[in-house]
């Protein structure tokens, strides 16, 4: 496909503040970085509405990033929207925009649709998370039937159609195999990765480890930061698991991948996922998974899906006594993700 001189603009609520920041929406970073590396002739501009909290444009792996510094303040949003539309107009005059790709059914989709409609530019929105749930304000005010959407899993696709009577295509996120560390010896029994909040539900992870620890000694790790940290630490201490579970805090993406590669089992207790990038990372690190039926979860010898705590405990016990089974085809590769999106950009 020839994209010489083509200009693609990405609209996102947040983006990496520099090339060293690997923790801000990793899925988008991995995708855009691979898109630019494989298609250097494409001009890529990224407009980030809320984060990082700076106002000066910068370059990120050959892409132009323009932060609007919204800081998630509601009072700034009307001005932010006017600024973003004016900016898009300036960019379009300087170098015509071929395609606008928005992330989340939110303000970015709203601005992307508004500008693309007025300027006859192709526009696409990738659904990213809880934006497919019924309470989404933008899902009620936008003409969804006139827009094009991508879901990142079949599970998310079904929810979106059920809640908004709107169809979407499915393009899962992928992992760049070059980012995966050399597989380590499995010195950690169980790991949990994610923001420390009620949806990610690390409290259930602690309860699972507490029950297993009654049967056999295990080493467990929780990676992430959030408002639930103090309560989780208190629960660990209450159950006497200080020497069993370590709250590691926030780690860079490379550090996180290293710990996953050292872990035998990823126990993912989240009650909701649209995709679950951690699933793809675990499979590429040859780490078995125990989770609920969320995101991109699918049946495989390396993945146990349970509906309650007792079933999750059963899955963990099974995997503690077995090894990762090498699949015939490596799943969830960034090359596949790129292939699907490039066809859409080229239409």
JSON list of N, CA and C in Angstrom, two decimals, residues 103-160:
[
{"chain": "A", "resi": 103, "resn": "UNK", "atom": "N", "xyz": [-9.82, 7.65, 19.55]},
{"chain": "A", "resi": 103, "resn": "UNK", "atom": "CA", "xyz": [-9.87, 6.59, 20.56]},
{"chain": "A", "resi": 103, "resn": "UNK", "atom": "C", "xyz": [-10.88, 6.95, 21.64]},
{"chain": "A", "resi": 104, "resn": "UNK", "atom": "N", "xyz": [-11.71, 5.96, 21.97]},
{"chain": "A", "resi": 104, "resn": "UNK", "atom": "CA", "xyz": [-12.82, 6.07, 22.91]},
{"chain": "A", "resi": 104, "resn": "UNK", "atom": "C", "xyz": [-14.03, 6.78, 22.27]},
{"chain": "A", "resi": 105, "resn": "UNK", "atom": "N", "xyz": [-15.19, 6.29, 22.61]},
{"chain": "A", "resi": 105, "resn": "UNK", "atom": "CA", "xyz": [-16.44, 6.95, 22.24]},
{"chain": "A", "resi": 105, "resn": "UNK", "atom": "C", "xyz": [-16.66, 8.05, 23.28]},
{"chain": "A", "resi": 106, "resn": "UNK", "atom": "N", "xyz": [-15.98, 9.16, 23.06]},
{"chain": "A", "resi": 106, "resn": "UNK", "atom": "CA", "xyz": [-16.01, 10.27, 24.00]},
{"chain": "A", "resi": 106, "resn": "UNK", "atom": "C", "xyz": [-15.73, 11.57, 23.26]},
{"chain": "A", "resi": 107, "resn": "UNK", "atom": "N", "xyz": [-15.05, 12.47, 23.92]},
{"chain": "A", "resi": 107, "resn": "UNK", "atom": "CA", "xyz": [-14.80, 13.79, 23.32]},
{"chain": "A", "resi": 107, "resn": "UNK", "atom": "C", "xyz": [-13.98, 13.70, 22.04]},
{"chain": "A", "resi": 108, "resn": "UNK", "atom": "N", "xyz": [-13.07, 12.74, 21.98]},
{"chain": "A", "resi": 108, "resn": "UNK", "atom": "CA", "xyz": [-12.25, 12.60, 20.76]},
{"chain": "A", "resi": 108, "resn": "UNK", "atom": "C", "xyz": [-13.10, 12.15, 19.59]},
{"chain": "A", "resi": 109, "resn": "UNK", "atom": "N", "xyz": [-14.02, 11.22, 19.83]},
{"chain": "A", "resi": 109, "resn": "UNK", "atom": "CA", "xyz": [-14.93, 10.78, 18.77]},
{"chain": "A", "resi": 109, "resn": "UNK", "atom": "C", "xyz": [-15.84, 11.92, 18.35]},
{"chain": "A", "resi": 110, "resn": "UNK", "atom": "N", "xyz": [-16.27, 12.72, 19.31]},
{"chain": "A", "resi": 110, "resn": "UNK", "atom": "CA", "xyz": [-17.14, 13.87, 19.04]},
{"chain": "A", "resi": 110, "resn": "UNK", "atom": "C", "xyz": [-16.45, 14.89, 18.13]},
{"chain": "A", "resi": 111, "resn": "UNK", "atom": "N", "xyz": [-15.22, 15.25, 18.49]},
{"chain": "A", "resi": 111, "resn": "UNK", "atom": "CA", "xyz": [-14.46, 16.21, 17.69]},
{"chain": "A", "resi": 111, "resn": "UNK", "atom": "C", "xyz": [-14.08, 15.61, 16.34]},
{"chain": "A", "resi": 112, "resn": "UNK", "atom": "N", "xyz": [-13.66, 14.35, 16.35]},
{"chain": "A", "resi": 112, "resn": "UNK", "atom": "CA", "xyz": [-13.29, 13.69, 15.10]},
{"chain": "A", "resi": 112, "resn": "UNK", "atom": "C", "xyz": [-14.44, 13.63, 14.12]},
{"chain": "A", "resi": 113, "resn": "UNK", "atom": "N", "xyz": [-15.63, 13.27, 14.62]},
{"chain": "A", "resi": 113, "resn": "UNK", "atom": "CA", "xyz": [-16.82, 13.19, 13.76]},
{"chain": "A", "resi": 113, "resn": "UNK", "atom": "C", "xyz": [-17.20, 14.58, 13.25]},
{"chain": "A", "resi": 114, "resn": "UNK", "atom": "N", "xyz": [-17.20, 15.56, 14.14]},
{"chain": "A", "resi": 114, "resn": "UNK", "atom": "CA", "xyz": [-17.61, 16.92, 13.77]},
{"chain": "A", "resi": 114, "resn": "UNK", "atom": "C", "xyz": [-16.73, 17.49, 12.68]},
{"chain": "A", "resi": 115, "resn": "UNK", "atom": "N", "xyz": [-15.40, 17.36, 12.85]},
{"chain": "A", "resi": 115, "resn": "UNK", "atom": "CA", "xyz": [-14.48, 17.93, 11.86]},
{"chain": "A", "resi": 115, "resn": "UNK", "atom": "C", "xyz": [-14.49, 17.14, 10.56]},
{"chain": "A", "resi": 116, "resn": "UNK", "atom": "N", "xyz": [-14.52, 15.83, 10.65]},
{"chain": "A", "resi": 116, "resn": "UNK", "atom": "CA", "xyz": [-14.48, 15.00, 9.44]},
{"chain": "A", "resi": 116, "resn": "UNK", "atom": "C", "xyz": [-15.73, 15.20, 8.59]},
{"chain": "A", "resi": 117, "resn": "UNK", "atom": "N", "xyz": [-16.87, 15.36, 9.25]},
{"chain": "A", "resi": 117, "resn": "UNK", "atom": "CA", "xyz": [-18.12, 15.58, 8.52]},
{"chain": "A", "resi": 117, "resn": "UNK", "atom": "C", "xyz": [-18.07, 16.90, 7.76]},
{"chain": "A", "resi": 118, "resn": "UNK", "atom": "N", "xyz": [-17.56, 17.95, 8.42]},
{"chain": "A", "resi": 118, "resn": "UNK", "atom": "CA", "xyz": [-17.52, 19.25, 7.79]},
{"chain": "A", "resi": 118, "resn": "UNK", "atom": "C", "xyz": [-16.48, 19.38, 6.70]},
{"chain": "A", "resi": 119, "resn": "UNK", "atom": "N", "xyz": [-15.49, 18.47, 6.70]},
{"chain": "A", "resi": 119, "resn": "UNK", "atom": "CA", "xyz": [-14.39, 18.58, 5.73]},
{"chain": "A", "resi": 119, "resn": "UNK", "atom": "C", "xyz": [-14.26, 17.35, 4.84]},
{"chain": "A", "resi": 120, "resn": "UNK", "atom": "N", "xyz": [-15.25, 16.47, 4.90]},
{"chain": "A", "resi": 120, "resn": "UNK", "atom": "CA", "xyz": [-15.28, 15.27, 4.06]},
{"chain": "A", "resi": 120, "resn": "UNK", "atom": "C", "xyz": [-14.00, 14.45, 4.18]},
{"chain": "A", "resi": 121, "resn": "UNK", "atom": "N", "xyz": [-13.64, 14.18, 5.44]},
{"chain": "A", "resi": 121, "resn": "UNK", "atom": "CA", "xyz": [-12.46, 13.37, 5.75]},
{"chain": "A", "resi": 121, "resn": "UNK", "atom": "C", "xyz": [-12.94, 12.06, 6.38]},
{"chain": "A", "resi": 122, "resn": "UNK", "atom": "N", "xyz": [-12.29, 10.97, 6.04]},
{"chain": "A", "resi": 122, "resn": "UNK", "atom": "CA", "xyz": [-12.66, 9.68, 6.64]},
{"chain": "A", "resi": 122, "resn": "UNK", "atom": "C", "xyz": [-12.32, 9.68, 8.12]},
{"chain": "A", "resi": 123, "resn": "UNK", "atom": "N", "xyz": [-13.22, 9.06, 8.90]},
{"chain": "A", "resi": 123, "resn": "UNK", "atom": "CA", "xyz": [-13.06, 9.06, 10.36]},
{"chain": "A", "resi": 123, "resn": "UNK", "atom": "C", "xyz": [-13.43, 7.69, 10.92]},
{"chain": "A", "resi": 124, "resn": "UNK", "atom": "N", "xyz": [-12.68, 7.29, 11.93]},
{"chain": "A", "resi": 124, "resn": "UNK", "atom": "CA", "xyz": [-12.87, 5.99, 12.57]},
{"chain": "A", "resi": 124, "resn": "UNK", "atom": "C", "xyz": [-12.71, 6.16, 14.07]},
{"chain": "A", "resi": 125, "resn": "UNK", "atom": "N", "xyz": [-13.53, 5.46, 14.85]},
{"chain": "A", "resi": 125, "resn": "UNK", "atom": "CA", "xyz": [-13.38, 5.48, 16.30]},
{"chain": "A", "resi": 125, "resn": "UNK", "atom": "C", "xyz": [-13.14, 4.06, 16.82]},
{"chain": "A", "resi": 126, "resn": "UNK", "atom": "N", "xyz": [-12.05, 3.89, 17.58]},
{"chain": "A", "resi": 126, "resn": "UNK", "atom": "CA", "xyz": [-11.79, 2.62, 18.24]},
{"chain": "A", "resi": 126, "resn": "UNK", "atom": "C", "xyz": [-12.36, 2.69, 19.65]},
{"chain": "A", "resi": 127, "resn": "UNK", "atom": "N", "xyz": [-13.26, 1.78, 19.96]},
{"chain": "A", "resi": 127, "resn": "UNK", "atom": "CA", "xyz": [-13.84, 1.68, 21.30]},
{"chain": "A", "resi": 127, "resn": "UNK", "atom": "C", "xyz": [-12.80, 1.06, 22.22]},
{"chain": "A", "resi": 128, "resn": "UNK", "atom": "N", "xyz": [-12.60, 1.64, 23.40]},
{"chain": "A", "resi": 128, "resn": "UNK", "atom": "CA", "xyz": [-11.44, 1.27, 24.19]},
{"chain": "A", "resi": 128, "resn": "UNK", "atom": "C", "xyz": [-11.75, 0.62, 25.54]},
{"chain": "A", "resi": 129, "resn": "UNK", "atom": "N", "xyz": [-12.92, 0.89, 26.10]},
{"chain": "A", "resi": 129, "resn": "UNK", "atom": "CA", "xyz": [-13.16, 0.37, 27.45]},
{"chain": "A", "resi": 129, "resn": "UNK", "atom": "C", "xyz": [-14.61, 0.47, 27.86]},
{"chain": "A", "resi": 130, "resn": "UNK", "atom": "N", "xyz": [-14.85, 1.18, 28.97]},
{"chain": "A", "resi": 130, "resn": "UNK", "atom": "CA", "xyz": [-16.21, 1.30, 29.49]},
{"chain": "A", "resi": 130, "resn": "UNK", "atom": "C", "xyz": [-17.06, 2.27, 28.69]},
{"chain": "A", "resi": 131, "resn": "UNK", "atom": "N", "xyz": [-16.50, 2.82, 27.61]},
{"chain": "A", "resi": 131, "resn": "UNK", "atom": "CA", "xyz": [-17.28, 3.70, 26.73]},
{"chain": "A", "resi": 131, "resn": "UNK", "atom": "C", "xyz": [-18.41, 2.95, 26.03]},
{"chain": "A", "resi": 132, "resn": "UNK", "atom": "N", "xyz": [-18.40, 1.61, 26.07]},
{"chain": "A", "resi": 132, "resn": "UNK", "atom": "CA", "xyz": [-19.48, 0.84, 25.43]},
{"chain": "A", "resi": 132, "resn": "UNK", "atom": "C", "xyz": [-20.65, 0.60, 26.38]},
{"chain": "A", "resi": 133, "resn": "UNK", "atom": "N", "xyz": [-20.52, 1.01, 27.64]},
{"chain": "A", "resi": 133, "resn": "UNK", "atom": "CA", "xyz": [-21.59, 0.82, 28.61]},
{"chain": "A", "resi": 133, "resn": "UNK", "atom": "C", "xyz": [-22.68, 1.88, 28.42]},
{"chain": "A", "resi": 134, "resn": "UNK", "atom": "N", "xyz": [-23.86, 1.63, 28.96]},
{"chain": "A", "resi": 134, "resn": "UNK", "atom": "CA", "xyz": [-25.04, 2.45, 28.68]},
{"chain": "A", "resi": 134, "resn": "UNK", "atom": "C", "xyz": [-24.93, 3.89, 29.16]},
{"chain": "A", "resi": 135, "resn": "UNK", "atom": "N", "xyz": [-24.13, 4.15, 30.18]},
{"chain": "A", "resi": 135, "resn": "UNK", "atom": "CA", "xyz": [-24.12, 5.48, 30.78]},
{"chain": "A", "resi": 135, "resn": "UNK", "atom": "C", "xyz": [-23.31, 6.52, 29.99]},
{"chain": "A", "resi": 136, "resn": "UNK", "atom": "N", "xyz": [-22.81, 6.19, 28.82]},
{"chain": "A", "resi": 136, "resn": "UNK", "atom": "CA", "xyz": [-21.95, 7.08, 28.06]},
{"chain": "A", "resi": 136, "resn": "UNK", "atom": "C", "xyz": [-22.74, 8.23, 27.43]},
{"chain": "A", "resi": 137, "resn": "UNK", "atom": "N", "xyz": [-22.46, 9.46, 27.87]},
{"chain": "A", "resi": 137, "resn": "UNK", "atom": "CA", "xyz": [-23.14, 10.65, 27.37]},
{"chain": "A", "resi": 137, "resn": "UNK", "atom": "C", "xyz": [-22.96, 10.81, 25.86]},
{"chain": "A", "resi": 138, "resn": "UNK", "atom": "N", "xyz": [-21.73, 10.60, 25.37]},
{"chain": "A", "resi": 138, "resn": "UNK", "atom": "CA", "xyz": [-21.45, 10.79, 23.95]},
{"chain": "A", "resi": 138, "resn": "UNK", "atom": "C", "xyz": [-22.13, 9.72, 23.10]},
{"chain": "A", "resi": 139, "resn": "UNK", "atom": "N", "xyz": [-22.38, 8.57, 23.70]},
{"chain": "A", "resi": 139, "resn": "UNK", "atom": "CA", "xyz": [-23.10, 7.52, 22.99]},
{"chain": "A", "resi": 139, "resn": "UNK", "atom": "C", "xyz": [-24.55, 7.90, 22.75]},
{"chain": "A", "resi": 140, "resn": "UNK", "atom": "N", "xyz": [-25.04, 8.85, 23.53]},
{"chain": "A", "resi": 140, "resn": "UNK", "atom": "CA", "xyz": [-26.44, 9.29, 23.39]},
{"chain": "A", "resi": 140, "resn": "UNK", "atom": "C", "xyz": [-26.59, 10.48, 22.45]},
{"chain": "A", "resi": 141, "resn": "UNK", "atom": "N", "xyz": [-25.55, 11.32, 22.33]},
{"chain": "A", "resi": 141, "resn": "UNK", "atom": "CA", "xyz": [-25.69, 12.54, 21.53]},
{"chain": "A", "resi": 141, "resn": "UNK", "atom": "C", "xyz": [-25.12, 12.42, 20.11]},
{"chain": "A", "resi": 142, "resn": "UNK", "atom": "N", "xyz": [-24.25, 11.45, 19.88]},
{"chain": "A", "resi": 142, "resn": "UNK", "atom": "CA", "xyz": [-23.65, 11.30, 18.55]},
{"chain": "A", "resi": 142, "resn": "UNK", "atom": "C", "xyz": [-24.51, 10.42, 17.65]},
{"chain": "A", "resi": 143, "resn": "UNK", "atom": "N", "xyz": [-24.53, 10.68, 16.36]},
{"chain": "A", "resi": 143, "resn": "UNK", "atom": "CA", "xyz": [-25.29, 9.84, 15.41]},
{"chain": "A", "resi": 143, "resn": "UNK", "atom": "C", "xyz": [-24.49, 8.57, 15.10]},
{"chain": "A", "resi": 144, "resn": "UNK", "atom": "N", "xyz": [-24.53, 7.62, 15.99]},
{"chain": "A", "resi": 144, "resn": "UNK", "atom": "CA", "xyz": [-23.67, 6.44, 15.91]},
{"chain": "A", "resi": 144, "resn": "UNK", "atom": "C", "xyz": [-23.84, 5.68, 14.61]},
{"chain": "A", "resi": 145, "resn": "UNK", "atom": "N", "xyz": [-25.07, 5.66, 14.08]},
{"chain": "A", "resi": 145, "resn": "UNK", "atom": "CA", "xyz": [-25.33, 4.89, 12.85]},
{"chain": "A", "resi": 145, "resn": "UNK", "atom": "C", "xyz": [-24.62, 5.49, 11.64]},
{"chain": "A", "resi": 146, "resn": "UNK", "atom": "N", "xyz": [-24.15, 6.73, 11.77]},
{"chain": "A", "resi": 146, "resn": "UNK", "atom": "CA", "xyz": [-23.42, 7.38, 10.67]},
{"chain": "A", "resi": 146, "resn": "UNK", "atom": "C", "xyz": [-21.91, 7.27, 10.83]},
{"chain": "A", "resi": 147, "resn": "UNK", "atom": "N", "xyz": [-21.47, 6.64, 11.91]},
{"chain": "A", "resi": 147, "resn": "UNK", "atom": "CA", "xyz": [-20.05, 6.56, 12.23]},
{"chain": "A", "resi": 147, "resn": "UNK", "atom": "C", "xyz": [-19.52, 5.14, 12.07]},
{"chain": "A", "resi": 148, "resn": "UNK", "atom": "N", "xyz": [-18.21, 5.01, 11.99]},
{"chain": "A", "resi": 148, "resn": "UNK", "atom": "CA", "xyz": [-17.58, 3.70, 11.86]},
{"chain": "A", "resi": 148, "resn": "UNK", "atom": "C", "xyz": [-16.81, 3.40, 13.14]},
{"chain": "A", "resi": 149, "resn": "UNK", "atom": "N", "xyz": [-17.03, 2.19, 13.69]},
{"chain": "A", "resi": 149, "resn": "UNK", "atom": "CA", "xyz": [-16.42, 1.83, 14.97]},
{"chain": "A", "resi": 149, "resn": "UNK", "atom": "C", "xyz": [-15.64, 0.52, 14.87]},
{"chain": "A", "resi": 150, "resn": "UNK", "atom": "N", "xyz": [-14.58, 0.47, 15.68]},
{"chain": "A", "resi": 150, "resn": "UNK", "atom": "CA", "xyz": [-13.80, -0.75, 15.84]},
{"chain": "A", "resi": 150, "resn": "UNK", "atom": "C", "xyz": [-13.88, -1.16, 17.30]},
{"chain": "A", "resi": 151, "resn": "UNK", "atom": "N", "xyz": [-14.24, -2.41, 17.56]},
{"chain": "A", "resi": 151, "resn": "UNK", "atom": "CA", "xyz": [-14.16, -2.98, 18.90]},
{"chain": "A", "resi": 151, "resn": "UNK", "atom": "C", "xyz": [-12.85, -3.76, 18.99]},
{"chain": "A", "resi": 152, "resn": "UNK", "atom": "N", "xyz": [-12.33, -3.89, 20.21]},
{"chain": "A", "resi": 152, "resn": "UNK", "atom": "CA", "xyz": [-11.06, -4.57, 20.37]},
{"chain": "A", "resi": 152, "resn": "UNK", "atom": "C", "xyz": [-11.24, -6.03, 20.80]},
{"chain": "A", "resi": 153, "resn": "UNK", "atom": "N", "xyz": [-12.50, -6.45, 20.98]},
{"chain": "A", "resi": 153, "resn": "UNK", "atom": "CA", "xyz": [-12.79, -7.86, 21.28]},
{"chain": "A", "resi": 153, "resn": "UNK", "atom": "C", "xyz": [-14.23, -8.15, 20.91]},
{"chain": "A", "resi": 154, "resn": "UNK", "atom": "N", "xyz": [-14.54, -9.41, 20.73]},
{"chain": "A", "resi": 154, "resn": "UNK", "atom": "CA", "xyz": [-15.92, -9.83, 20.43]},
{"chain": "A", "resi": 154, "resn": "UNK", "atom": "C", "xyz": [-16.82, -9.50, 21.62]},
{"chain": "A", "resi": 155, "resn": "UNK", "atom": "N", "xyz": [-16.30, -9.68, 22.82]},
{"chain": "A", "resi": 155, "resn": "UNK", "atom": "CA", "xyz": [-17.05, -9.37, 24.04]},
{"chain": "A", "resi": 155, "resn": "UNK", "atom": "C", "xyz": [-17.48, -7.90, 24.03]},
{"chain": "A", "resi": 156, "resn": "UNK", "atom": "N", "xyz": [-16.57, -7.01, 23.70]},
{"chain": "A", "resi": 156, "resn": "UNK", "atom": "CA", "xyz": [-16.87, -5.58, 23.66]},
{"chain": "A", "resi": 156, "resn": "UNK", "atom": "C", "xyz": [-17.85, -5.27, 22.52]},
{"chain": "A", "resi": 157, "resn": "UNK", "atom": "N", "xyz": [-17.66, -5.92, 21.38]},
{"chain": "A", "resi": 157, "resn": "UNK", "atom": "CA", "xyz": [-18.53, -5.72, 20.24]},
{"chain": "A", "resi": 157, "resn": "UNK", "atom": "C", "xyz": [-19.98, -6.04, 20.59]},
{"chain": "A", "resi": 158, "resn": "UNK", "atom": "N", "xyz": [-20.20, -7.14, 21.29]},
{"chain": "A", "resi": 158, "resn": "UNK", "atom": "CA", "xyz": [-21.55, -7.56, 21.68]},
{"chain": "A", "resi": 158, "resn": "UNK", "atom": "C", "xyz": [-22.18, -6.56, 22.63]},
{"chain": "A", "resi": 159, "resn": "UNK", "atom": "N", "xyz": [-21.39, -6.07, 23.59]},
{"chain": "A", "resi": 159, "resn": "UNK", "atom": "CA", "xyz": [-21.90, -5.07, 24.54]},
{"chain": "A", "resi": 159, "resn": "UNK", "atom": "C", "xyz": [-22.31, -3.79, 23.83]},
{"chain": "A", "resi": 160, "resn": "UNK", "atom": "N", "xyz": [-21.48, -3.35, 22.89]},
{"chain": "A", "resi": 160, "resn": "UNK", "atom": "CA", "xyz": [-21.76, -2.11, 22.17]},
{"chain": "A", "resi": 160, "resn": "UNK", "atom": "C", "xyz": [-23.04, -2.23, 21.35]}
]
